[in-house]
mmCIF file of C-alpha atoms in Angstrom:
data_model
loop_
_atom_site.group_PDB
_atom_site.id
_atom_site.type_symbol
_atom_site.label_atom_id
_atom_site.label_comp_id
_atom_site.label_asym_id
_atom_site.label_seq_id
_atom_site.Cartn_x
_atom_site.Cartn_y
_atom_site.Cartn_z
ATOM 1 C CA UNK S 9 -52.043 170.972 -10.873
ATOM 2 C CA UNK S 10 -50.023 168.548 -9.574
ATOM 3 C CA UNK S 11 -46.259 168.289 -10.911
ATOM 4 C CA UNK S 12 -45.709 165.282 -13.205
ATOM 5 C CA UNK S 13 -42.171 164.140 -13.026
ATOM 6 C CA UNK S 14 -42.721 161.139 -15.217
ATOM 7 C CA UNK S 15 -42.972 163.351 -18.313
ATOM 8 C CA UNK S 16 -39.439 163.364 -18.255
ATOM 9 C CA UNK S 17 -38.564 159.859 -18.811
ATOM 10 C CA UNK S 18 -38.161 160.014 -22.371
ATOM 11 C CA UNK S 19 -37.960 163.889 -22.842
ATOM 12 C CA UNK S 20 -35.307 163.344 -25.624
ATOM 13 C CA UNK S 21 -37.749 161.366 -27.946
ATOM 14 C CA UNK S 22 -39.717 164.670 -27.968
ATOM 15 C CA UNK S 23 -36.641 166.515 -30.066
ATOM 16 C CA UNK S 24 -36.680 163.855 -32.561
ATOM 17 C CA UNK S 25 -38.262 164.278 -36.266
ATOM 18 C CA UNK S 26 -39.987 167.376 -37.171
ATOM 19 C CA UNK S 27 -41.740 168.870 -34.580
ATOM 20 C CA UNK S 28 -44.016 171.835 -34.898
ATOM 21 C CA UNK S 29 -42.876 175.430 -33.583
ATOM 22 C CA UNK S 30 -44.500 176.335 -30.179
ATOM 23 C CA UNK S 31 -44.070 180.051 -30.590
ATOM 24 C CA UNK S 32 -47.279 181.601 -31.028
ATOM 25 C CA UNK S 33 -48.659 184.651 -32.393
ATOM 26 C CA UNK S 34 -49.543 186.104 -29.134
ATOM 27 C CA UNK S 35 -45.820 185.884 -27.961
ATOM 28 C CA UNK S 36 -44.728 187.354 -31.218
ATOM 29 C CA UNK S 37 -46.972 190.237 -30.509
ATOM 30 C CA UNK S 38 -46.007 190.550 -27.226
ATOM 31 C CA UNK S 39 -42.101 190.166 -28.293
ATOM 32 C CA UNK S 40 -42.839 192.917 -31.076
ATOM 33 C CA UNK S 41 -44.476 195.563 -28.656
ATOM 34 C CA UNK S 42 -41.526 198.220 -28.663
ATOM 35 C CA UNK S 43 -41.353 197.909 -32.178
ATOM 36 C CA UNK S 44 -45.010 198.514 -32.887
ATOM 37 C CA UNK S 45 -45.061 201.266 -30.274
ATOM 38 C CA UNK S 46 -42.715 203.196 -32.041
ATOM 39 C CA UNK S 47 -44.252 202.649 -36.025
ATOM 40 C CA UNK S 48 -47.597 203.264 -34.666
ATOM 41 C CA UNK S 49 -46.467 206.811 -34.516
ATOM 42 C CA UNK S 50 -44.614 207.150 -38.065
ATOM 43 C CA UNK S 51 -42.205 209.920 -38.724
ATOM 44 C CA UNK S 52 -42.031 211.892 -41.801
ATOM 45 C CA UNK S 53 -41.121 208.963 -43.637
ATOM 46 C CA UNK S 54 -38.271 210.687 -45.786
ATOM 47 C CA UNK S 55 -36.797 207.398 -46.563
ATOM 48 C CA UNK S 56 -40.055 205.694 -48.158
ATOM 49 C CA UNK S 57 -40.316 209.131 -50.220
ATOM 50 C CA UNK S 58 -36.781 208.653 -51.387
ATOM 51 C CA UNK S 59 -37.167 204.888 -52.264
ATOM 52 C CA UNK S 60 -40.249 206.082 -54.404
ATOM 53 C CA UNK S 61 -38.365 208.898 -56.012
ATOM 54 C CA UNK S 62 -35.161 206.578 -57.008
ATOM 55 C CA UNK S 63 -37.657 204.093 -58.290
ATOM 56 C CA UNK S 64 -38.782 206.333 -61.000
ATOM 57 C CA UNK S 65 -35.356 205.778 -62.400
ATOM 58 C CA UNK S 66 -34.883 202.154 -61.534
ATOM 59 C CA UNK S 67 -38.572 200.542 -61.986
ATOM 60 C CA UNK S 68 -38.282 197.811 -59.469
ATOM 61 C CA UNK S 69 -40.892 195.099 -59.608
ATOM 62 C CA UNK S 70 -43.222 195.868 -57.382
ATOM 63 C CA UNK S 71 -43.049 192.931 -55.226
ATOM 64 C CA UNK S 72 -39.427 193.368 -54.564
ATOM 65 C CA UNK S 73 -39.765 197.066 -54.094
ATOM 66 C CA UNK S 74 -42.308 196.090 -51.304
ATOM 67 C CA UNK S 75 -39.477 193.838 -49.587
ATOM 68 C CA UNK S 76 -36.945 196.349 -50.102
ATOM 69 C CA UNK S 77 -39.459 198.988 -48.206
ATOM 70 C CA UNK S 78 -40.192 196.256 -45.483
ATOM 71 C CA UNK S 79 -36.427 195.807 -45.016
ATOM 72 C CA UNK S 80 -35.449 199.344 -44.678
ATOM 73 C CA UNK S 81 -38.460 200.092 -42.373
ATOM 74 C CA UNK S 82 -37.535 197.258 -40.023
ATOM 75 C CA UNK S 83 -33.959 198.038 -39.716
ATOM 76 C CA UNK S 84 -34.495 201.948 -39.696
ATOM 77 C CA UNK S 85 -36.990 201.585 -36.619
ATOM 78 C CA UNK S 86 -34.989 198.927 -34.737
ATOM 79 C CA UNK S 87 -31.686 201.348 -34.888
ATOM 80 C CA UNK S 88 -33.959 204.239 -33.994
ATOM 81 C CA UNK S 89 -35.052 201.949 -30.581
ATOM 82 C CA UNK S 90 -31.249 201.384 -29.938
ATOM 83 C CA UNK S 91 -30.430 205.157 -30.757
ATOM 84 C CA UNK S 92 -32.849 206.453 -28.085
ATOM 85 C CA UNK S 93 -31.141 204.191 -25.513
ATOM 86 C CA UNK S 94 -27.680 205.095 -26.395
ATOM 87 C CA UNK S 95 -28.587 208.893 -26.531
ATOM 88 C CA UNK S 96 -30.772 208.781 -23.239
ATOM 89 C CA UNK S 97 -33.531 210.352 -25.193
ATOM 90 C CA UNK S 98 -36.700 211.109 -23.968
ATOM 91 C CA UNK S 99 -39.191 211.907 -26.827
ATOM 92 C CA UNK S 100 -39.189 210.336 -30.428
ATOM 93 C CA UNK S 101 -41.595 211.712 -32.679
ATOM 94 C CA UNK S 102 -43.386 214.026 -29.906
ATOM 95 C CA UNK S 103 -44.076 210.818 -27.650
ATOM 96 C CA UNK S 104 -42.029 209.168 -24.801
ATOM 97 C CA UNK S 105 -39.483 206.881 -26.299
ATOM 98 C CA UNK S 106 -40.254 203.151 -26.044
ATOM 99 C CA UNK S 107 -37.425 202.335 -23.405
ATOM 100 C CA UNK S 108 -39.057 204.403 -20.969
ATOM 101 C CA UNK S 109 -42.310 202.653 -21.597
ATOM 102 C CA UNK S 110 -41.037 199.246 -21.846
ATOM 103 C CA UNK S 111 -37.846 199.115 -20.403
ATOM 104 C CA UNK S 112 -34.355 198.884 -21.541
ATOM 105 C CA UNK S 113 -33.809 195.505 -21.505
ATOM 106 C CA UNK S 114 -36.919 194.171 -23.642
ATOM 107 C CA UNK S 115 -36.265 197.254 -26.034
ATOM 108 C CA UNK S 116 -33.079 195.823 -26.842
ATOM 109 C CA UNK S 117 -33.952 192.556 -27.100
ATOM 110 C CA UNK S 118 -36.828 193.405 -29.546
ATOM 111 C CA UNK S 119 -34.692 195.696 -31.675
ATOM 112 C CA UNK S 120 -32.150 192.985 -32.138
ATOM 113 C CA UNK S 121 -34.794 190.635 -32.896
ATOM 114 C CA UNK S 122 -36.179 193.147 -35.740
ATOM 115 C CA UNK S 123 -32.837 193.277 -36.785
ATOM 116 C CA UNK S 124 -32.834 189.567 -37.955
ATOM 117 C CA UNK S 125 -36.636 190.218 -39.076
ATOM 118 C CA UNK S 126 -34.982 192.268 -41.717
ATOM 119 C CA UNK S 127 -32.595 189.684 -42.971
ATOM 120 C CA UNK S 128 -35.235 187.136 -43.216
ATOM 121 C CA UNK S 129 -36.930 189.461 -45.477
ATOM 122 C CA UNK S 130 -34.243 189.494 -47.581
ATOM 123 C CA UNK S 131 -35.096 186.158 -48.880
ATOM 124 C CA UNK S 132 -37.944 187.697 -51.157
ATOM 125 C CA UNK S 133 -35.216 189.461 -53.142
ATOM 126 C CA UNK S 134 -33.073 186.508 -53.700
ATOM 127 C CA UNK S 135 -33.362 184.663 -57.352
ATOM 128 C CA UNK S 136 -35.121 181.601 -57.308
ATOM 129 C CA UNK S 137 -34.705 180.398 -60.961
ATOM 130 C CA UNK S 138 -31.517 181.946 -62.441
ATOM 131 C CA UNK S 139 -28.996 183.859 -61.092
ATOM 132 C CA UNK S 140 -27.486 186.875 -62.659
ATOM 133 C CA UNK S 141 -23.627 185.861 -63.468
ATOM 134 C CA UNK S 142 -21.567 187.929 -60.967
ATOM 135 C CA UNK S 143 -17.911 188.641 -62.121
ATOM 136 C CA UNK S 144 -15.351 186.301 -61.305
ATOM 137 C CA UNK S 145 -17.636 183.953 -59.094
ATOM 138 C CA UNK S 146 -19.397 182.412 -61.594
ATOM 139 C CA UNK S 147 -18.569 178.575 -61.360
ATOM 140 C CA UNK S 148 -16.482 176.642 -64.160
ATOM 141 C CA UNK S 149 -18.413 176.201 -67.050
ATOM 142 C CA UNK S 150 -21.406 178.440 -66.147
ATOM 143 C CA UNK S 151 -22.865 180.026 -69.467
ATOM 144 C CA UNK S 152 -20.993 183.376 -69.319
ATOM 145 C CA UNK S 153 -23.040 184.532 -72.435
ATOM 146 C CA UNK S 154 -26.055 184.990 -69.856
ATOM 147 C CA UNK S 155 -24.638 188.114 -68.824
ATOM 148 C CA UNK S 156 -24.565 189.848 -72.481
ATOM 149 C CA UNK S 157 -28.528 188.683 -72.949
ATOM 150 C CA UNK S 158 -31.251 191.157 -72.260
ATOM 151 C CA UNK S 159 -32.720 189.456 -69.584
ATOM 152 C CA UNK S 160 -29.473 189.818 -67.636
ATOM 153 C CA UNK S 161 -28.170 193.590 -67.854
ATOM 154 C CA UNK S 162 -25.204 194.686 -66.170
ATOM 155 C CA UNK S 163 -25.705 195.764 -62.842
ATOM 156 C CA UNK S 164 -23.605 197.877 -60.463
ATOM 157 C CA UNK S 165 -24.927 196.146 -57.923
ATOM 158 C CA UNK S 166 -25.262 192.510 -58.534
ATOM 159 C CA UNK S 167 -28.000 190.489 -57.212
ATOM 160 C CA UNK S 168 -26.148 187.564 -55.975
ATOM 161 C CA UNK S 169 -24.790 188.727 -52.517
ATOM 162 C CA UNK S 170 -27.630 191.172 -51.222
ATOM 163 C CA UNK S 171 -26.994 189.671 -47.796
ATOM 164 C CA UNK S 172 -23.575 191.337 -47.794
ATOM 165 C CA UNK S 173 -24.481 194.171 -49.297
ATOM 166 C CA UNK S 174 -26.918 194.577 -46.346
ATOM 167 C CA UNK S 175 -24.632 193.418 -43.841
ATOM 168 C CA UNK S 176 -21.493 195.821 -44.828
ATOM 169 C CA UNK S 177 -23.951 198.806 -44.882
ATOM 170 C CA UNK S 178 -25.555 198.024 -41.338
ATOM 171 C CA UNK S 179 -21.377 197.645 -40.007
ATOM 172 C CA UNK S 180 -21.465 201.056 -41.655
ATOM 173 C CA UNK S 181 -24.410 202.264 -39.329
ATOM 174 C CA UNK S 182 -22.767 200.714 -36.376
ATOM 175 C CA UNK S 183 -19.332 202.426 -36.831
ATOM 176 C CA UNK S 184 -20.718 205.821 -37.543
ATOM 177 C CA UNK S 185 -22.840 205.534 -34.500
ATOM 178 C CA UNK S 186 -19.544 204.177 -32.698
ATOM 179 C CA UNK S 187 -17.771 207.068 -33.350
ATOM 180 C CA UNK S 188 -20.852 209.730 -32.666
ATOM 181 C CA UNK S 189 -20.906 207.814 -28.767
ATOM 182 C CA UNK S 190 -17.084 207.761 -28.466
ATOM 183 C CA UNK S 191 -16.546 211.443 -29.277
ATOM 184 C CA UNK S 192 -19.430 212.447 -26.785
ATOM 185 C CA UNK S 193 -18.427 209.961 -24.054
ATOM 186 C CA UNK S 194 -14.947 211.009 -24.096
ATOM 187 C CA UNK S 195 -15.629 214.813 -24.707
ATOM 188 C CA UNK S 196 -13.544 214.771 -28.036
ATOM 189 C CA UNK S 197 -14.632 217.313 -30.659
ATOM 190 C CA UNK S 198 -13.903 215.566 -34.286
ATOM 191 C CA UNK S 199 -12.450 217.721 -37.144
ATOM 192 C CA UNK S 200 -15.207 218.978 -39.677
ATOM 193 C CA UNK S 201 -13.803 216.396 -41.994
ATOM 194 C CA UNK S 202 -14.699 213.495 -39.704
ATOM 195 C CA UNK S 203 -17.751 214.491 -38.554
ATOM 196 C CA UNK S 204 -18.879 214.393 -42.257
ATOM 197 C CA UNK S 205 -17.575 211.070 -42.900
ATOM 198 C CA UNK S 206 -19.122 210.046 -39.786
ATOM 199 C CA UNK S 207 -22.654 210.794 -41.075
ATOM 200 C CA UNK S 208 -21.659 209.166 -44.322
ATOM 201 C CA UNK S 209 -21.567 205.985 -42.445
ATOM 202 C CA UNK S 210 -24.355 206.807 -39.793
ATOM 203 C CA UNK S 211 -26.944 208.676 -41.824
ATOM 204 C CA UNK S 212 -26.337 207.989 -45.556
ATOM 205 C CA UNK S 213 -25.639 204.214 -44.573
ATOM 206 C CA UNK S 214 -29.492 203.627 -44.281
ATOM 207 C CA UNK S 215 -30.140 205.181 -47.683
ATOM 208 C CA UNK S 216 -27.452 203.277 -49.375
ATOM 209 C CA UNK S 217 -29.249 200.079 -48.305
ATOM 210 C CA UNK S 218 -32.558 201.312 -49.677
ATOM 211 C CA UNK S 219 -30.715 202.251 -53.284
ATOM 212 C CA UNK S 220 -28.338 199.542 -53.408
ATOM 213 C CA UNK S 221 -31.362 196.832 -52.994
ATOM 214 C CA UNK S 222 -33.105 199.044 -55.792
ATOM 215 C CA UNK S 223 -30.224 198.940 -58.080
ATOM 216 C CA UNK S 224 -29.494 195.238 -57.671
ATOM 217 C CA UNK S 225 -33.368 194.644 -58.594
ATOM 218 C CA UNK S 226 -33.533 197.557 -61.011
ATOM 219 C CA UNK S 227 -35.100 196.854 -64.448
ATOM 220 C CA UNK S 228 -34.117 200.148 -66.091
ATOM 221 C CA UNK S 229 -30.876 202.224 -65.921
ATOM 222 C CA UNK S 230 -29.083 199.223 -64.288
ATOM 223 C CA UNK S 231 -25.599 200.436 -65.355
ATOM 224 C CA UNK S 232 -26.148 203.871 -63.374
ATOM 225 C CA UNK S 233 -24.407 204.811 -60.318
ATOM 226 C CA UNK S 234 -26.769 206.479 -57.815
ATOM 227 C CA UNK S 235 -24.472 206.007 -54.890
ATOM 228 C CA UNK S 236 -23.061 209.044 -54.869
ATOM 229 C CA UNK S 237 -26.149 211.275 -55.214
ATOM 230 C CA UNK S 238 -27.526 208.876 -52.231
ATOM 231 C CA UNK S 239 -24.421 209.573 -49.992
ATOM 232 C CA UNK S 240 -24.772 213.519 -50.605
ATOM 233 C CA UNK S 241 -28.740 213.549 -49.741
ATOM 234 C CA UNK S 242 -27.905 211.577 -46.526
ATOM 235 C CA UNK S 243 -25.135 214.183 -45.375
ATOM 236 C CA UNK S 244 -27.521 217.204 -46.759
ATOM 237 C CA UNK S 245 -30.331 215.539 -44.457
ATOM 238 C CA UNK S 246 -28.040 215.039 -41.133
ATOM 239 C CA UNK S 247 -26.748 218.489 -41.209
ATOM 240 C CA UNK S 248 -30.035 220.047 -41.944
ATOM 241 C CA UNK S 249 -31.144 217.796 -38.821
ATOM 242 C CA UNK S 250 -28.647 218.935 -36.937
ATOM 243 C CA UNK S 251 -29.569 222.546 -37.697
ATOM 244 C CA UNK S 252 -32.849 222.122 -36.817
ATOM 245 C CA UNK S 253 -32.361 220.672 -33.888
ATOM 246 C CA UNK S 254 -31.010 223.833 -32.514
ATOM 247 C CA UNK S 255 -33.439 225.998 -34.225
ATOM 248 C CA UNK S 256 -36.667 224.537 -34.907
ATOM 249 C CA UNK S 257 -39.690 224.726 -33.053
ATOM 250 C CA UNK S 258 -40.830 221.531 -34.890
ATOM 251 C CA UNK S 259 -38.246 219.884 -33.570
ATOM 252 C CA UNK S 260 -38.871 220.838 -30.098
ATOM 253 C CA UNK S 261 -42.249 219.363 -30.001
ATOM 254 C CA UNK S 262 -40.627 216.115 -31.300
ATOM 255 C CA UNK S 263 -37.756 215.639 -29.474
ATOM 256 C CA UNK S 264 -37.216 218.529 -26.917
ATOM 257 C CA UNK S 265 -35.561 221.782 -26.979
ATOM 258 C CA UNK S 266 -32.129 221.666 -28.163
ATOM 259 C CA UNK S 267 -31.777 217.949 -27.229
ATOM 260 C CA UNK S 268 -28.400 217.632 -29.051
ATOM 261 C CA UNK S 269 -26.835 220.024 -26.106
ATOM 262 C CA UNK S 270 -28.939 217.606 -23.625
ATOM 263 C CA UNK S 271 -27.210 214.519 -24.875
ATOM 264 C CA UNK S 272 -23.867 216.174 -25.142
ATOM 265 C CA UNK S 273 -23.498 215.483 -28.942
ATOM 266 C CA UNK S 274 -21.339 216.944 -31.314
ATOM 267 C CA UNK S 275 -23.539 218.280 -34.089
ATOM 268 C CA UNK S 276 -22.322 220.006 -37.115
ATOM 269 C CA UNK S 277 -23.033 223.667 -35.742
ATOM 270 C CA UNK S 278 -21.646 222.811 -32.676
ATOM 271 C CA UNK S 279 -18.437 221.225 -34.249
ATOM 272 C CA UNK S 280 -18.171 224.592 -35.817
ATOM 273 C CA UNK S 281 -18.463 226.219 -32.999
ATOM 274 C CA UNK S 282 -16.053 224.582 -30.902
ATOM 275 C CA UNK S 283 -13.121 224.764 -33.921
ATOM 276 C CA UNK S 284 -13.969 228.328 -34.859
ATOM 277 C CA UNK S 285 -12.585 229.285 -31.373
ATOM 278 C CA UNK S 286 -10.505 226.435 -29.956
ATOM 279 C CA UNK S 287 -9.095 228.349 -26.918
ATOM 280 C CA UNK S 288 -12.906 229.276 -25.679
ATOM 281 C CA UNK S 289 -14.042 226.277 -23.554
ATOM 282 C CA UNK S 290 -17.455 227.471 -23.299
ATOM 283 C CA UNK S 291 -19.515 224.816 -25.702
ATOM 284 C CA UNK S 292 -17.302 222.255 -24.218
ATOM 285 C CA UNK S 293 -18.194 222.956 -20.707
ATOM 286 C CA UNK S 294 -21.846 222.834 -21.835
ATOM 287 C CA UNK S 295 -21.710 219.725 -23.596
ATOM 288 C CA UNK S 296 -20.171 218.147 -20.566
ATOM 289 C CA UNK S 297 -23.047 219.483 -17.982
ATOM 290 C CA UNK S 298 -25.494 217.964 -20.248
ATOM 291 C CA UNK S 299 -28.010 220.549 -19.517
ATOM 292 C CA UNK S 300 -31.777 219.492 -19.067
ATOM 293 C CA UNK S 301 -32.966 223.615 -18.280
ATOM 294 C CA UNK S 302 -33.494 225.918 -21.041
ATOM 295 C CA UNK S 303 -31.296 228.705 -19.781
ATOM 296 C CA UNK S 304 -27.918 227.295 -20.338
ATOM 297 C CA UNK S 305 -29.318 226.025 -23.953
ATOM 298 C CA UNK S 306 -30.356 229.340 -24.517
ATOM 299 C CA UNK S 307 -27.017 230.739 -23.782
ATOM 300 C CA UNK S 308 -25.035 228.348 -25.951
ATOM 301 C CA UNK S 309 -27.455 228.657 -28.896
ATOM 302 C CA UNK S 310 -26.790 232.665 -28.738
ATOM 303 C CA UNK S 311 -23.246 232.178 -28.511
ATOM 304 C CA UNK S 312 -23.389 229.755 -31.589
ATOM 305 C CA UNK S 313 -25.474 232.351 -33.409
ATOM 306 C CA UNK S 314 -23.869 235.697 -32.747
ATOM 307 C CA UNK S 315 -20.347 235.021 -31.370
ATOM 308 C CA UNK S 316 -19.055 231.956 -33.669
ATOM 309 C CA UNK S 317 -21.669 232.779 -36.532
ATOM 310 C CA UNK S 318 -22.073 229.008 -36.810
ATOM 311 C CA UNK S 319 -25.884 228.901 -38.086
ATOM 312 C CA UNK S 320 -24.730 231.324 -40.737
ATOM 313 C CA UNK S 321 -21.804 228.628 -41.693
ATOM 314 C CA UNK S 322 -24.060 225.776 -41.355
ATOM 315 C CA UNK S 323 -26.649 227.529 -43.861
ATOM 316 C CA UNK S 324 -24.050 228.369 -46.411
ATOM 317 C CA UNK S 325 -22.611 224.585 -46.403
ATOM 318 C CA UNK S 326 -26.577 223.552 -46.549
ATOM 319 C CA UNK S 327 -26.830 225.959 -49.420
ATOM 320 C CA UNK S 328 -24.055 224.486 -51.375
ATOM 321 C CA UNK S 329 -25.193 220.834 -50.627
ATOM 322 C CA UNK S 330 -28.476 221.441 -51.931
ATOM 323 C CA UNK S 331 -27.429 223.076 -55.019
ATOM 324 C CA UNK S 332 -25.076 220.213 -55.810
ATOM 325 C CA UNK S 333 -27.914 217.537 -54.965
ATOM 326 C CA UNK S 334 -30.220 219.480 -57.631
ATOM 327 C CA UNK S 335 -27.510 219.270 -60.347
ATOM 328 C CA UNK S 336 -26.921 215.975 -59.942
ATOM 329 C CA UNK S 337 -30.618 214.802 -60.022
ATOM 330 C CA UNK S 338 -30.499 216.933 -63.245
ATOM 331 C CA UNK S 339 -27.724 215.225 -64.522
ATOM 332 C CA UNK S 340 -28.850 211.891 -63.862
ATOM 333 C CA UNK S 341 -32.183 212.614 -66.133
ATOM 334 C CA UNK S 342 -34.226 214.804 -64.122
ATOM 335 C CA UNK S 343 -36.729 213.293 -61.210
ATOM 336 C CA UNK S 344 -39.845 215.181 -60.095
ATOM 337 C CA UNK S 345 -40.077 213.061 -56.867
ATOM 338 C CA UNK S 346 -36.472 213.690 -55.529
ATOM 339 C CA UNK S 347 -36.869 217.402 -56.599
ATOM 340 C CA UNK S 348 -40.071 217.711 -54.347
ATOM 341 C CA UNK S 349 -38.271 216.375 -51.420
ATOM 342 C CA UNK S 350 -35.334 218.470 -51.651
ATOM 343 C CA UNK S 351 -37.902 221.434 -52.029
ATOM 344 C CA UNK S 352 -39.288 220.388 -48.761
ATOM 345 C CA UNK S 353 -36.142 219.788 -47.184
ATOM 346 C CA UNK S 354 -34.980 223.352 -48.122
ATOM 347 C CA UNK S 355 -34.196 225.823 -44.967
ATOM 348 C CA UNK S 356 -34.688 229.562 -45.642
ATOM 349 C CA UNK S 357 -31.974 231.602 -44.344
#
């Protein structure tokens, strides 16, 4: 086809007025391929099950619950795309990670795009007719009695600033991930308390997004604070994940053998092992080499098991956290679905 320079004579006029988007479904599909790739092979969907469990208490309307689930799924899978790049992972859910298939640049762009799709989805949750009165933010002359009416029960998480709720937790996710990467790349072992606080940001943050959005849209138990239980479950889940990464054959199939050692990651058992014998730099040296072969990994696992007793310590901590989680579930009125999830996550000694 011959170039036609004349079409640019009145090019500015083409941008005036309302013009339909030229973005096509085919382009959208192509852009989302790394995301589609990872979601086509779903994991254990623990977060989805937790949402169902908390909804036994909160009774979120179906349309809003579906929107919350979509928001959480979008944010979760987008963050996994980025995490796998930052950790230089090889496997995710038993298959090659997305950036090894689609490339780093394309996968990063897709993940960032999906973050904004999640924010777009929040529009479904925004009140469309009347907005609950949100503390002192109500405008002068607003009907303050609305907050006292049955249709507007007092909520721990108000529904007027859901974007800010999600934004704060997404920032927490990045803060936690940032510290995790900083410790790894500078070879600095955190204290146990620092590690737990990082996990509260990084792992519990995604669960808090789900539960806070549900609390904002709840029709029952609207004055109950479920965030402490959410934080506890998130920390329990991550410490369990750290343990299983070094001890479970199932994790070997899904992510590779002792992948945390290959990534140089300061996981919970590794932090304990280093702090238990701070003069011995054996584990630090292993993390620095980022071992890929089984021999050095087996040696390190044996050291953690037999010398520092780090796996015994981790199991003891998990036992205490599980007991507290079960106690809190019962204190809040009991919840068979959450109890079943804790049963599933239980680790035998």
